[in-house]
CSV table of C-alpha atoms in Angstrom, one decimal:
chain,number,residue,atom,x,y,z
A,136,MET,CA,0.0,0.0,0.0
A,137,VAL,CA,1.3,3.5,-0.9
A,138,ALA,CA,0.5,6.3,1.4
A,139,ILE,CA,-1.3,9.3,-0.2
A,140,GLY,CA,1.1,12.2,-0.6
A,141,ALA,CA,4.3,10.0,-0.6
A,142,ASP,CA,5.1,9.6,-4.3
A,143,THR,CA,8.7,10.4,-5.1
A,144,LEU,CA,10.0,11.4,-8.5
A,145,VAL,CA,13.5,9.9,-8.9
A,146,LEU,CA,15.6,11.6,-11.6
A,147,SER,CA,18.7,9.5,-12.5
A,148,THR,CA,19.4,11.6,-15.5
A,149,ALA,CA,18.2,15.1,-16.4
A,150,ALA,CA,17.0,14.1,-19.9
A,151,GLY,CA,16.5,17.9,-20.5
A,152,ILE,CA,14.6,18.6,-17.3
A,153,THR,CA,15.4,22.1,-16.0
A,154,SER,CA,12.5,22.6,-13.6
A,155,VAL,CA,10.2,20.6,-11.3
A,156,ASN,CA,7.1,22.2,-10.0
A,157,PHE,CA,4.9,20.4,-7.4
A,158,ALA,CA,2.6,23.4,-7.0
A,159,VAL,CA,0.8,22.8,-10.3
A,160,ALA,CA,-2.8,21.5,-10.3
A,161,ALA,CA,-3.2,17.8,-10.0
A,162,GLY,CA,-2.8,15.9,-13.3
A,163,LEU,CA,-0.7,18.7,-15.0
A,164,ASP,CA,2.9,18.2,-16.1
A,165,GLN,CA,5.3,18.9,-13.2
A,166,THR,CA,8.5,19.0,-15.3
A,167,VAL,CA,9.9,21.5,-17.8
A,168,GLY,CA,12.5,20.7,-20.5
A,169,ASP,CA,11.5,17.2,-21.3
A,170,THR,CA,8.9,15.6,-23.6
A,171,VAL,CA,7.3,13.3,-21.0
A,172,SER,CA,4.2,14.3,-19.0
A,173,VAL,CA,5.1,13.8,-15.3
A,174,SER,CA,2.3,14.3,-12.8
A,175,ASN,CA,1.0,13.7,-9.3
A,176,PHE,CA,4.3,13.6,-7.4
A,177,GLU,CA,5.0,15.3,-4.0
A,178,ASN,CA,8.7,14.5,-3.5
A,179,LEU,CA,11.9,14.6,-5.5
A,180,ASP,CA,15.2,12.7,-5.5
A,181,ALA,CA,17.5,14.3,-8.0
A,182,SER,CA,20.7,13.5,-6.0
A,183,ALA,CA,22.2,11.8,-9.1
A,184,LEU,CA,22.1,14.9,-11.2
A,185,ALA,CA,25.0,17.2,-11.9
A,186,SER,CA,22.9,19.8,-13.8
A,187,ALA,CA,21.1,22.8,-12.3
A,188,LEU,CA,17.4,22.4,-11.4
A,189,THR,CA,14.7,24.9,-10.3
A,190,VAL,CA,12.4,23.1,-7.9
A,191,THR,CA,9.1,24.5,-6.5
A,192,GLY,CA,7.3,22.6,-3.8
A,193,SER,CA,3.7,22.8,-2.9
A,194,ALA,CA,2.1,24.1,0.3
A,195,ALA,CA,2.0,20.5,1.6
A,196,ALA,CA,5.1,18.8,3.0
A,197,ASN,CA,7.7,17.9,0.3
A,198,THR,CA,11.0,16.1,0.6
A,199,ILE,CA,13.3,17.6,-2.0
A,200,THR,CA,16.8,16.3,-2.7
A,201,THR,CA,19.0,17.8,-5.4
A,202,GLY,CA,22.4,17.0,-6.8
A,203,GLY,CA,25.5,18.7,-8.0
A,204,GLY,CA,24.1,21.6,-10.0
A,205,ASN,CA,23.6,25.2,-8.9
A,206,ASP,CA,20.0,24.6,-7.9
A,207,ALA,CA,17.1,27.0,-6.8
A,208,ILE,CA,14.8,25.3,-4.3
A,209,ASP,CA,11.6,26.9,-3.1
A,210,GLY,CA,9.7,24.4,-0.9
A,211,GLY,CA,6.5,26.4,-1.1
A,212,GLY,CA,5.9,26.8,2.6
A,213,GLY,CA,5.2,23.3,3.8
A,214,ALA,CA,6.8,21.2,6.5
A,215,ASP,CA,9.6,20.4,4.0
A,216,ILE,CA,12.8,18.4,4.2
A,217,ILE,CA,15.3,20.0,1.8
A,218,ALA,CA,18.8,18.7,1.0
A,219,ALA,CA,20.5,20.8,-1.7
A,220,GLY,CA,23.5,18.5,-2.4
A,221,ALA,CA,26.6,19.9,-4.1
A,222,GLY,CA,26.7,23.2,-6.1
A,223,ASN,CA,26.1,26.8,-5.2
A,224,ASP,CA,22.4,26.6,-4.3
A,225,THR,CA,19.7,29.0,-3.3
A,226,VAL,CA,17.1,27.8,-0.9
A,227,PHE,CA,14.0,29.8,0.0
A,228,TYR,CA,13.0,29.9,3.7
A,229,TYR,CA,9.4,30.2,5.0
A,230,GLY,CA,9.9,29.2,8.6
A,231,THR,CA,7.8,26.0,8.2
A,232,GLU,CA,10.5,23.7,7.0
A,233,THR,CA,11.4,20.6,9.0
A,234,SER,CA,15.0,20.8,7.9
A,235,ILE,CA,17.2,22.5,5.4
A,236,ASP,CA,20.7,21.3,4.4
A,237,GLY,CA,22.5,23.4,1.9
A,238,GLY,CA,25.1,20.7,1.2
A,239,THR,CA,28.5,21.6,-0.2
A,240,GLY,CA,29.3,24.7,-2.2
A,241,THR,CA,28.5,28.3,-1.4
A,242,ASN,CA,24.8,28.3,-0.6
A,243,THR,CA,22.3,31.1,0.0
A,244,LEU,CA,19.2,31.1,2.2
A,245,THR,CA,16.6,33.6,0.9
A,246,LEU,CA,14.1,34.6,3.6
A,247,ARG,CA,10.4,34.6,2.6
A,248,THR,CA,9.4,35.6,6.1
A,249,ALA,CA,11.0,37.7,8.9
A,250,ALA,CA,13.4,35.6,10.9
A,251,THR,CA,16.5,35.7,13.1
A,252,VAL,CA,19.1,33.3,11.7
A,253,ASN,CA,22.4,32.6,13.5
A,254,LEU,CA,24.8,31.3,10.8
A,255,ALA,CA,27.5,30.9,13.4
A,256,THR,CA,25.8,27.9,15.0
A,257,ARG,CA,24.1,26.5,11.8
A,258,THR,CA,22.8,23.5,13.7
A,259,ARG,CA,19.4,23.9,11.9
A,260,LEU,CA,20.9,25.1,8.7
A,261,PRO,CA,24.0,23.1,7.8
A,262,GLY,CA,25.7,24.1,4.5
A,263,ILE,CA,24.2,27.7,4.4
A,264,GLN,CA,26.8,30.4,4.1
A,265,ARG,CA,24.8,33.4,2.9
A,266,LEU,CA,21.5,35.2,3.7
A,267,SER,CA,19.3,37.0,1.3
A,268,ARG,CA,15.8,38.3,1.6
A,269,THR,CA,12.8,39.1,-0.6
A,270,SER,CA,11.7,42.8,-0.7
A,271,ARG,CA,8.9,42.0,1.7
A,272,THR,CA,10.9,40.5,4.5
A,273,SER,CA,13.1,42.0,7.2
A,274,MET,CA,16.3,40.4,8.2
A,275,ARG,CA,18.4,40.3,11.4
A,276,ARG,CA,21.4,38.2,11.3
A,277,ARG,CA,24.0,37.2,13.8
A,278,TRP,CA,27.3,36.5,12.2
A,279,ARG,CA,30.0,35.4,14.7
A,280,SER,CA,33.2,33.8,13.9
A,281,ALA,CA,33.3,30.2,15.2
A,282,SER,CA,36.7,31.0,16.7
A,283,ARG,CA,35.3,33.5,19.2
């Protein structure tokens, strides 16, 4: 038996896919750049890819794992688990995520909500080196050297 809301799209090769969008209406194609209609998935495992992906989650909980490209990951505001993998990635933060791991590379966390983020400890945000914000959010950041 498969649990509702637990379908995972596994990409072992990009095959031209540049974008995955879980926020589209049920039954619509969730991928861009390929010729196959892919629909009704909630989670993504693209850990095998070396190319860049743009991933958009839904308001529901998504598990999103990307690979070695310079990815842009927007979980969509659910209780998401995000693992960005290698590459210089950008991850959007809503404050509802269960976990965010930026992976290796120089990764940016873009705030979609007001938040205080302490990058010196990074226990909740491993692999994140930079902060950014959208024009509608305020940002306070604490940046302390780990050597202090």
